[in-house]
Coordinates of C-alpha atoms and ligand atoms in Angstrom, one line a residue:
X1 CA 0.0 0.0 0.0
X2 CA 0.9 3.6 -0.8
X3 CA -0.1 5.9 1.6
X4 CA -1.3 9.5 1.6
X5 CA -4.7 9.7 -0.5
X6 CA -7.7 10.7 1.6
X7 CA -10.7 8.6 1.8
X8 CA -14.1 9.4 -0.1
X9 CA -17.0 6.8 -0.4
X10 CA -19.6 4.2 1.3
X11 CA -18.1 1.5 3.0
X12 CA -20.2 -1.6 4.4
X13 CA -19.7 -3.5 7.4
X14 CA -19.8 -6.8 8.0
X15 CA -21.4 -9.1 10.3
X16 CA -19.5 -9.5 14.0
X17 CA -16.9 -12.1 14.3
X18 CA -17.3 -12.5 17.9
X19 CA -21.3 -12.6 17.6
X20 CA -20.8 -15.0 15.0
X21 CA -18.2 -17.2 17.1
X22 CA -20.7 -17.8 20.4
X23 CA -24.0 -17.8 18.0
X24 CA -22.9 -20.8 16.0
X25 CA -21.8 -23.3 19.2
X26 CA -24.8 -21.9 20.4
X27 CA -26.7 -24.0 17.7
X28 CA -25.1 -27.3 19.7
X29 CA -27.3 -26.8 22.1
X30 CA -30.6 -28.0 19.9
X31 CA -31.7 -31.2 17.7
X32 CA -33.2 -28.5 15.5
X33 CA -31.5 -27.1 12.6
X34 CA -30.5 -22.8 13.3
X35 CA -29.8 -20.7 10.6
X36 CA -27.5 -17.3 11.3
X37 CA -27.2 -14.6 9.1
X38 CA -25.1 -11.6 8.2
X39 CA -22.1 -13.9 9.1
X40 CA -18.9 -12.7 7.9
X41 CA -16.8 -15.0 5.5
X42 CA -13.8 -14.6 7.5
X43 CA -11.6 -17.6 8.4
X44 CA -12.5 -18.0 12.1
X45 CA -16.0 -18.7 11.3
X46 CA -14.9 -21.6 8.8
X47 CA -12.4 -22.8 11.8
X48 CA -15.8 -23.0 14.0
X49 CA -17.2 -24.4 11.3
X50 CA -14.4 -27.8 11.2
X51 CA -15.3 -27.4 14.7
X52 CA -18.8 -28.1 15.0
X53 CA -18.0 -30.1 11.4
X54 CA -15.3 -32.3 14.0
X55 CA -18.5 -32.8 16.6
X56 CA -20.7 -34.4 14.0
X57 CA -22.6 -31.3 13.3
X58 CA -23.8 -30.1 9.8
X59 CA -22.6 -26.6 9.0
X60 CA -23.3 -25.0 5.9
X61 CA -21.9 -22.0 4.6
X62 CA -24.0 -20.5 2.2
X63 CA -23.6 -17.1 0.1
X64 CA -24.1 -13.6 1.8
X65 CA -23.2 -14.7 5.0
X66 CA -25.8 -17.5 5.6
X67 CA -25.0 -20.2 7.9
X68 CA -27.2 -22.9 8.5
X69 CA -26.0 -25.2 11.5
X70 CA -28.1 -29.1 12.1
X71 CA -26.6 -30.9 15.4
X72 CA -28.8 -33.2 14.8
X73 CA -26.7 -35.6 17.0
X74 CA -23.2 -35.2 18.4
X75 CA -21.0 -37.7 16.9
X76 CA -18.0 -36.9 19.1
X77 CA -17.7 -34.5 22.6
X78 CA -14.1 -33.6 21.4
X79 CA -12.4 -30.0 20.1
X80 CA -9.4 -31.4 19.0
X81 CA -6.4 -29.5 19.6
X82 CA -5.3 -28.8 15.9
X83 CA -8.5 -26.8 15.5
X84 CA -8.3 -25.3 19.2
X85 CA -4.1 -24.3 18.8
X86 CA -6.0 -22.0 15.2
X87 CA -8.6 -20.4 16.9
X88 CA -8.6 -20.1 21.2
X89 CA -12.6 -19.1 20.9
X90 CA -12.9 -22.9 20.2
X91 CA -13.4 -23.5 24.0
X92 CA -16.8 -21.6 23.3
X93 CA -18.3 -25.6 22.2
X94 CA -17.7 -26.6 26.5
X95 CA -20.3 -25.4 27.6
X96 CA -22.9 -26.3 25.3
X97 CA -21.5 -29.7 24.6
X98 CA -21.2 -30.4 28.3
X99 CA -24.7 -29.7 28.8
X100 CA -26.3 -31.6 25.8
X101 CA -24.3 -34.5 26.2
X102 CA -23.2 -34.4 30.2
X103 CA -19.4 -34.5 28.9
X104 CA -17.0 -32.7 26.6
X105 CA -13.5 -33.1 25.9
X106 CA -11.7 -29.8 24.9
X107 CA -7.7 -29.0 24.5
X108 CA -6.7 -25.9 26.1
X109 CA -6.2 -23.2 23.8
X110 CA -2.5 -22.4 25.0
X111 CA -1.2 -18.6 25.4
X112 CA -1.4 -16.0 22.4
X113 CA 0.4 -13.0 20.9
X114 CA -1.5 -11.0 23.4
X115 CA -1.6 -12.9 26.6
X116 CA -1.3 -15.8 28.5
X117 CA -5.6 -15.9 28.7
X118 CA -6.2 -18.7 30.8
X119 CA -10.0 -19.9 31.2
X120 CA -9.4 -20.9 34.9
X121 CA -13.2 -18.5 35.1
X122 CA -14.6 -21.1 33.1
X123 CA -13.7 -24.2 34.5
X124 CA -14.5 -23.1 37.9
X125 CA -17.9 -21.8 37.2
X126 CA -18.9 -25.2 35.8
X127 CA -17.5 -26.8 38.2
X128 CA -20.0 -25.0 40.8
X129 CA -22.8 -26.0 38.3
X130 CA -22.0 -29.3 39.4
X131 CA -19.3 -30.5 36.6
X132 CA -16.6 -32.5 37.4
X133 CA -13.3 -31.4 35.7
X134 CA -10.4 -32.6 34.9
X135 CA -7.0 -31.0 32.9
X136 CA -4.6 -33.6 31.9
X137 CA -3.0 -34.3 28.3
X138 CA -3.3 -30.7 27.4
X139 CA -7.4 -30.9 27.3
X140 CA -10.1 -30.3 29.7
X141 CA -12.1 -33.1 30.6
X142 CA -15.7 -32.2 31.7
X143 CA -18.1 -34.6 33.1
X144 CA -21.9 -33.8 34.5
X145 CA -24.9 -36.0 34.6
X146 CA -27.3 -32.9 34.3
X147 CA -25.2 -29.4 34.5
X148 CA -27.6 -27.4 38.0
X149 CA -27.9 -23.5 38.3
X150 CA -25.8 -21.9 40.9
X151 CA -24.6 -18.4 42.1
X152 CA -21.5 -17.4 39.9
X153 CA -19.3 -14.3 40.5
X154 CA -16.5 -14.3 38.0
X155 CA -13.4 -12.2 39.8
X156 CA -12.5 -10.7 36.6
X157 CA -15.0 -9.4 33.8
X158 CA -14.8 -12.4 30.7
X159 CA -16.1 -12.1 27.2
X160 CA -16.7 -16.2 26.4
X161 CA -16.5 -16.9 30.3
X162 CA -19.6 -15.1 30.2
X163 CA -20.8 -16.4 26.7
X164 CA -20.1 -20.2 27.4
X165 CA -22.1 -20.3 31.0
X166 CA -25.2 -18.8 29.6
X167 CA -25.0 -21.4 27.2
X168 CA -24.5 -24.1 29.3
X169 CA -26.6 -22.0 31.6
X170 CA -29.6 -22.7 29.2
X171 CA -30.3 -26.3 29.4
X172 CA -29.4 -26.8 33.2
X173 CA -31.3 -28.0 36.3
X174 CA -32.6 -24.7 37.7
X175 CA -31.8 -21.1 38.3
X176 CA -27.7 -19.8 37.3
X177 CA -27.5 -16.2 38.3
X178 CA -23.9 -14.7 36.7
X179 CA -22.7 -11.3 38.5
X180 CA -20.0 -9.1 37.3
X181 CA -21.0 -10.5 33.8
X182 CA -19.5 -9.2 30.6
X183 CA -21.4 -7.0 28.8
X184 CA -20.6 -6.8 25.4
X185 CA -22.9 -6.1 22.6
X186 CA -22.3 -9.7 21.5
X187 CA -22.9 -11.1 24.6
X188 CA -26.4 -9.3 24.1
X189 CA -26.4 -11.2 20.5
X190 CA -26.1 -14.4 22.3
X191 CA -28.8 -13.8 24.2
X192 CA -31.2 -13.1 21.8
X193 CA -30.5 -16.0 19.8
X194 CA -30.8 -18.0 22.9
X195 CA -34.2 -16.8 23.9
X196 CA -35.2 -17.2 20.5
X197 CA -34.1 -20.8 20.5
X198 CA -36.5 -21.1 24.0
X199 CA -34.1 -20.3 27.1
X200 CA -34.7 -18.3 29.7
X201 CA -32.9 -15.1 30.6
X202 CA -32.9 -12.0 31.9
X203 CA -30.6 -9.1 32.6
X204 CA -28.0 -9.7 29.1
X205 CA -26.4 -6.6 28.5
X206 CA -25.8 -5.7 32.7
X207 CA -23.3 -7.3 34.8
X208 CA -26.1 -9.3 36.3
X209 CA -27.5 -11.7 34.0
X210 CA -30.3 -14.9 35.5
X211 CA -30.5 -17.9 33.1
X212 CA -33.3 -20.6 34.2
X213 CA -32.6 -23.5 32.4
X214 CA -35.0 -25.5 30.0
X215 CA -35.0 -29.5 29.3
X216 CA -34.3 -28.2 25.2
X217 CA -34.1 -26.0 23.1
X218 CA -35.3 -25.6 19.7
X219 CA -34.4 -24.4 16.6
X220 CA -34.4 -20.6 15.5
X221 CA -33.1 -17.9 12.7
X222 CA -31.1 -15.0 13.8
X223 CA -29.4 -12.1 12.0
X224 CA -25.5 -11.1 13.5
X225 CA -24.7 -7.7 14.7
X226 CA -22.5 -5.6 12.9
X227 CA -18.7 -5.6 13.9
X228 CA -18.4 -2.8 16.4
X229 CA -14.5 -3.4 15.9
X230 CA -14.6 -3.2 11.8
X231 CA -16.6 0.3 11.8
X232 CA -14.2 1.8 14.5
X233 CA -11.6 0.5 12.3
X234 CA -12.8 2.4 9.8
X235 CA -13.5 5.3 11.3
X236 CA -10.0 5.7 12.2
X237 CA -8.7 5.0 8.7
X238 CA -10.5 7.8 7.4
X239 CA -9.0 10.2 10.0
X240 CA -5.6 8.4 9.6
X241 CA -6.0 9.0 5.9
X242 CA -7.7 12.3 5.7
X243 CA -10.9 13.0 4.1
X244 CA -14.8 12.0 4.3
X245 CA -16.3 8.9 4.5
X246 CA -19.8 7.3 4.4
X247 CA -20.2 4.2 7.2
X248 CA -23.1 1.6 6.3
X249 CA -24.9 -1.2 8.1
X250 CA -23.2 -0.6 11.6
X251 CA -24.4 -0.1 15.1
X252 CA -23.3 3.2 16.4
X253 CA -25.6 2.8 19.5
X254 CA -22.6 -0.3 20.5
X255 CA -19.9 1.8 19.6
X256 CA -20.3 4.9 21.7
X257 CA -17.3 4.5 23.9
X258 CA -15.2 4.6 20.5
X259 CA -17.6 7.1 18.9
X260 CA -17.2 9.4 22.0
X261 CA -13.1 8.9 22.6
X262 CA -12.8 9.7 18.7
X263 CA -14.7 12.9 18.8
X264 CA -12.5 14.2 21.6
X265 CA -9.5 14.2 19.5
X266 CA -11.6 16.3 17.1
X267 CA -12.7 13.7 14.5
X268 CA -16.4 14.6 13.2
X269 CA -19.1 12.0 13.3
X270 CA -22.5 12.3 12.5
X271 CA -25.0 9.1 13.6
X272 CA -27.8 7.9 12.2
X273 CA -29.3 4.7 13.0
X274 CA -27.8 2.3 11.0
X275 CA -24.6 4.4 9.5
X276 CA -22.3 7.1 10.4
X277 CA -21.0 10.0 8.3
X278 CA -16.8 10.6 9.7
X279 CA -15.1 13.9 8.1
X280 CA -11.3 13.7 9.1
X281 CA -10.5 16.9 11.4
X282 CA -7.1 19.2 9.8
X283 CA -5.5 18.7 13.0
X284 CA -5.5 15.3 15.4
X285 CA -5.6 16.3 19.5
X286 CA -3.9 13.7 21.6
X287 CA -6.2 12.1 24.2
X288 CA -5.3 9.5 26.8
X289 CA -7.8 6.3 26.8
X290 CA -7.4 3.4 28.7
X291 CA -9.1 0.0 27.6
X292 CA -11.8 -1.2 30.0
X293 CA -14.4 -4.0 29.7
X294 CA -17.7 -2.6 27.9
X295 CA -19.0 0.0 28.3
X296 CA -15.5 0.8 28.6
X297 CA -12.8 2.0 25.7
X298 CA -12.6 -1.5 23.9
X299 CA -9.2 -3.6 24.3
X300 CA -9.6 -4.6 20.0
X301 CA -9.2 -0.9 19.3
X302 CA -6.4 -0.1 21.5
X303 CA -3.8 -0.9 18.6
X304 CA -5.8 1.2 15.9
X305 CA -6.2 3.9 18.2
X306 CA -2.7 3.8 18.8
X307 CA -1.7 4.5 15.2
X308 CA -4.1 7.1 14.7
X309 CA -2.2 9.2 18.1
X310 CA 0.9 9.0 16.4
X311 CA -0.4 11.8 14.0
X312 CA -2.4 13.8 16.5
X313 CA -0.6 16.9 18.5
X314 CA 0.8 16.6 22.0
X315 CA 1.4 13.5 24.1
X316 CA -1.0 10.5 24.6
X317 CA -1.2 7.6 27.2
X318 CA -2.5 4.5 26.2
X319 CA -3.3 1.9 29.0
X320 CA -4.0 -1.8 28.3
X321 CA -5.9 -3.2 32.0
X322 CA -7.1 -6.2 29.4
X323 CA -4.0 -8.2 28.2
X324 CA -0.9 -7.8 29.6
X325 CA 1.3 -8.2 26.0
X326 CA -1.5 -6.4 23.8
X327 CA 1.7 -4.2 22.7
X328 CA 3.1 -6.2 20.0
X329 CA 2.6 -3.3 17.1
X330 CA 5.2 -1.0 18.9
X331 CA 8.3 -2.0 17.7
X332 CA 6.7 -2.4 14.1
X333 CA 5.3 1.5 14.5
X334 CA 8.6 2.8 15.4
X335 CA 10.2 1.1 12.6
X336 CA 7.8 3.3 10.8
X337 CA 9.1 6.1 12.7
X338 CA 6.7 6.5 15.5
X339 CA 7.6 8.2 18.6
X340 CA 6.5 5.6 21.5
X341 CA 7.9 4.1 25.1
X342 CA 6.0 1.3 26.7
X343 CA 5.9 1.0 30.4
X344 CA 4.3 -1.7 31.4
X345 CA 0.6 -1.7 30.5
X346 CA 1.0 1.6 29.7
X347 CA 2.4 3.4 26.3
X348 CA 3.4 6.6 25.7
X349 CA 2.7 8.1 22.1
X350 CA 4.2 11.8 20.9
X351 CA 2.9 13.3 18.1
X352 CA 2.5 14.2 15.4
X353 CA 5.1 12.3 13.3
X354 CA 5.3 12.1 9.6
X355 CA 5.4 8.1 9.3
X356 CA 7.3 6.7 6.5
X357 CA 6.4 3.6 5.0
X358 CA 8.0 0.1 5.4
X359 CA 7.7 -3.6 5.7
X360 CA 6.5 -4.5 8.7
X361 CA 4.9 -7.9 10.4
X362 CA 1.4 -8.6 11.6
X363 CA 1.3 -10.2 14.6
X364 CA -2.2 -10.4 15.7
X365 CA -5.6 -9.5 14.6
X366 CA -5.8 -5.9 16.0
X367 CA -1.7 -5.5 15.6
X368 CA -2.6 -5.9 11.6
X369 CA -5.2 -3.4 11.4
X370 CA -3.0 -0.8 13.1
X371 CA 0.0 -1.1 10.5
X372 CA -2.5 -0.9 7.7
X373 CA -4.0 1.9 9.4
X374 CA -0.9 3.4 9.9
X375 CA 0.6 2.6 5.8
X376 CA -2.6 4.8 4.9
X377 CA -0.7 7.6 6.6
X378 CA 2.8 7.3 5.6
X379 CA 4.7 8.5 2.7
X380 CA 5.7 5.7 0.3
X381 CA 5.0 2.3 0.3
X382 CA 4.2 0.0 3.2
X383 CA 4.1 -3.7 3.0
X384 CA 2.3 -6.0 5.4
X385 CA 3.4 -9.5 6.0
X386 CA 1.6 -12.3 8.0
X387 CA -1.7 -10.7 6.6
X388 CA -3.6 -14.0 7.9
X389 CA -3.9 -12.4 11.0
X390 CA -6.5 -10.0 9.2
X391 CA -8.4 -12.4 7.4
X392 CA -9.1 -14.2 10.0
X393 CA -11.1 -11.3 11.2
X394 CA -11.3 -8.4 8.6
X395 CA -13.7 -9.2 5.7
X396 CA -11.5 -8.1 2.4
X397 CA -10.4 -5.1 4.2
X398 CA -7.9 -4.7 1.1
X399 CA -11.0 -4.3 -1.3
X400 CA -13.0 -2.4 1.3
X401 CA -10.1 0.6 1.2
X402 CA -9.6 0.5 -2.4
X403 CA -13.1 1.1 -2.4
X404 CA -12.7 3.9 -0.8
X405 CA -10.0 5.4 -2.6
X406 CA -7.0 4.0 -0.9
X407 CA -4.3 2.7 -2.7
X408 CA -3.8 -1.0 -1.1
X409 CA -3.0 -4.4 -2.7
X410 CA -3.0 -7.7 -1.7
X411 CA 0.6 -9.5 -3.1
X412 CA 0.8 -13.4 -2.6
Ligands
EPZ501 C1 -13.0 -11.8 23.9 O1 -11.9 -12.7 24.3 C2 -12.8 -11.5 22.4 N1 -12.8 -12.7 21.6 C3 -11.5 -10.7 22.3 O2 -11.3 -10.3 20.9 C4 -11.5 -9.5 23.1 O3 -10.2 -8.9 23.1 C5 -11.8 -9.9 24.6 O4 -13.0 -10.6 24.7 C6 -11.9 -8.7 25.5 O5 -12.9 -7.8 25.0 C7 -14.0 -13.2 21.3 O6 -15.1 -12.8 21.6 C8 -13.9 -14.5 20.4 P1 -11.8 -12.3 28.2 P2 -11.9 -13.5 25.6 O7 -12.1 -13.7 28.7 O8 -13.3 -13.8 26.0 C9 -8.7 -12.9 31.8 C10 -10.3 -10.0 18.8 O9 -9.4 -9.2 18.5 N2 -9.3 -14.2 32.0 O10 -12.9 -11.3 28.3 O11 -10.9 -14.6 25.5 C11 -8.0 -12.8 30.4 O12 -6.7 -13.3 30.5 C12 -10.3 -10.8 20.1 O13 -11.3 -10.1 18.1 C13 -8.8 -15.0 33.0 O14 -7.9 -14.7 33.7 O15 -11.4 -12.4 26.6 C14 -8.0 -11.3 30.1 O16 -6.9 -10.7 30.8 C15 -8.9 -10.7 20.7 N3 -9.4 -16.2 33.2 C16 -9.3 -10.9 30.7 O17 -9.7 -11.9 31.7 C17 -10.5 -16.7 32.4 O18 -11.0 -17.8 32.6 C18 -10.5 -10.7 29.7 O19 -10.5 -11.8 28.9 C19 -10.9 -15.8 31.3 C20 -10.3 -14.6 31.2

């Protein structure tokens, strides 16, 4: 890519990855067949798909982001590890495979780029559900006649700790009550799928969420969210890049705490109720943000945000309280000639600096997005490598910005 040309044009978003991710294990739970869609075609959702494929399920992708899932019967209660090692939001089958078939057997996802991300939360709030665990071999072994509801207060706030109880939640003996819940938009999506599939439960969306369980569940459709991550994503590439942009089929009501951050540093954005209009300011102010569960600033734009203060005026702290290595696209910035020192969980950015472009590696999903992000701003050309790590959540994000006016290439 060759930076430097501002942004003009519509750009559409795509369904949410990590809506997508819960909704289709979430279709486990039933006999019945459930489609999904808006689904984006990235390559997590086929990894959950050789998942649920791996379980005996029937997964069919379809075109436009159609999924139609059939457990009609669970051939095996096994994520293997090959599939788990791609994709650590594997462990989301536990739960609901634990409480359709009172025992699953799940590897351990292992640490990643940006943390060691244990799911010690999950284990031990099945456990007081009345599952017997077991960790040997590299794999969770989960056993439970009939999973029973129970008072849960996870210590620390958990995306898919949250998602993968109200799942197993559904079908239990009884009454689970879940405090200090996550509270995520797509933990919302979940829900609504869920109660459209017959469970019980109130509260999704607050930190206190009540799941009665049901003896089954049936079958349901259900549309996905937009990605909340992809539109901020964009919104930042516009102001990156300079110019005006036109934002369709996204959420802005889920995307406030980005929404709000960005028009501090003096980026304009107009809502309306599916869209957003973003005009790129002259001049970037720097703001501090730290990431915080939701409503919070969120963690998966910490790296994009981070390019964007390189160009603004002053100094910036940025401070990660999610992951503890979430700081992998430094050392790749600077190479572009960013002015940054991490401290800890906390980075320092000093702007503005003209960036000039480079080759530089992707490390993680986020990481990715932040060096193209940061090519639209440079002078000359920047090349990307390891761009896997955006596929596997970024639906043709190299399309999307040419569509826009940005000149971007994908080179095999
Ligand atoms: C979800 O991951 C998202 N993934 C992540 O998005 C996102 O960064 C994260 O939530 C935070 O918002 C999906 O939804 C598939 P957590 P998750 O459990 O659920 C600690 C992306 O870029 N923790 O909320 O795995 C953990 O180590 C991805 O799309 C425990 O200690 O995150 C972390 O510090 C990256 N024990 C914190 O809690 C546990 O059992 C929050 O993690 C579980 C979590």
């Amino acid at each position: 890519m060759v930076g430097g040309r501002p942004l003009e044009g519509t750009v559409r978003i795509s369904g949410a990855k990590n809506a997508s991710l819960p909704a289709l294990c979430a279709a486990l739970l039933t006999e019945e067949p459930v489609r999904l869609t808006n689904v984006p075609e990235v390559r997590d959702i086929r990894t959950m798909g050789r998942v649920l494929t791996a379980l005996g399920a029937a997964a069919e992708f379809r075109v436009g982001g159609v999924v139609d899932v059939h457990a009609r019967q669970l051939t095996s209660v096994e994520a293997p590890y090959e599939l788990v090692k791609t994709m650590r939001a594997s462990v989301l089958v536990l739960g609901p495979v634990l409480a359709r078939e009172g025992r699953a057997r799940v590897s351990l996802p292992g640490g990643c780029a940006i943390g060691a991300r244990p799911i010690n939360l999950h284990l031990l709030a099945l456990e007081k559900m009345g599952a017997a665990i077991d960790v040997e071999h590299g794999y969770v072994e989960a056993h439970a006649e009939r999973l029973h509801g129970a008072e849960i207060d996870f210590d620390t706030v958990t995306v898919t700790g949250t998602e993968n109880l109200m799942m197993a939640a559904s079908l239990a003996d009884g009454e689970t009550v879940l405090r200090n819940a996550a509270c995520e938009p797509e933990v919302g999506d979940l829900a609504e799928l869920l109660v459209a599939m017959g469970a019980k439960i109130e509260g999704a969306g607050t930190p206190t969420l009540r799941v009665l369980g049901v003896p089954s569940l049936h079958g349901a459709s259900h549309r996905v969210i937009p990605d909340r991550v992809e539109t901020g994503t964009y919104i930042v590439a516009c102001a990156i890049a300079g110019g005006e942009i036109e934002i369709h089929e996204c959420h802005p009501a889920h995307l406030q705490p980005v929404i709000g951050k960005l028009r501090e540093v003096g980026i304009r954005i107009e809502e309306g109720p599916d869209n957003l209009r973003v005009r790129a300011p002259r001049r970037l102010r720097a703001a501090n943000v730290t990431t915080l569960p939701h409503p919070g600033f969120p963690t998966d734009m910490q790296a994009q945000y981070m390019a964007l203060m390189t160009q603004a005026g002053g100094v910036s702290t940025i401070t990660e309280s999610i992951f503890e290595n979430r700081y992998m696209h430094v050392a790749e910035l600077e190479r572009m000639g960013a002015h940054l020192r991490v401290d800890g969980r906390t980075a320092l950015v000093t702007g503005p600096t003209p960036l000039s472009g480079a080759q530089v590696m992707a490390t993680d999903l986020r990481a990715s997005a932040c060096l193209v992000l940061a090519g639209l701003a440079a002078t000359g050309e920047t090349i990307v490598d390891r761009v896997y790590h955006l596929d596997r959540g970024y639906y043709r994000i190299d399309e999307k910005l040419r569509g826009l006016g940005a000149d971007i290439e994908r080179i095999s």
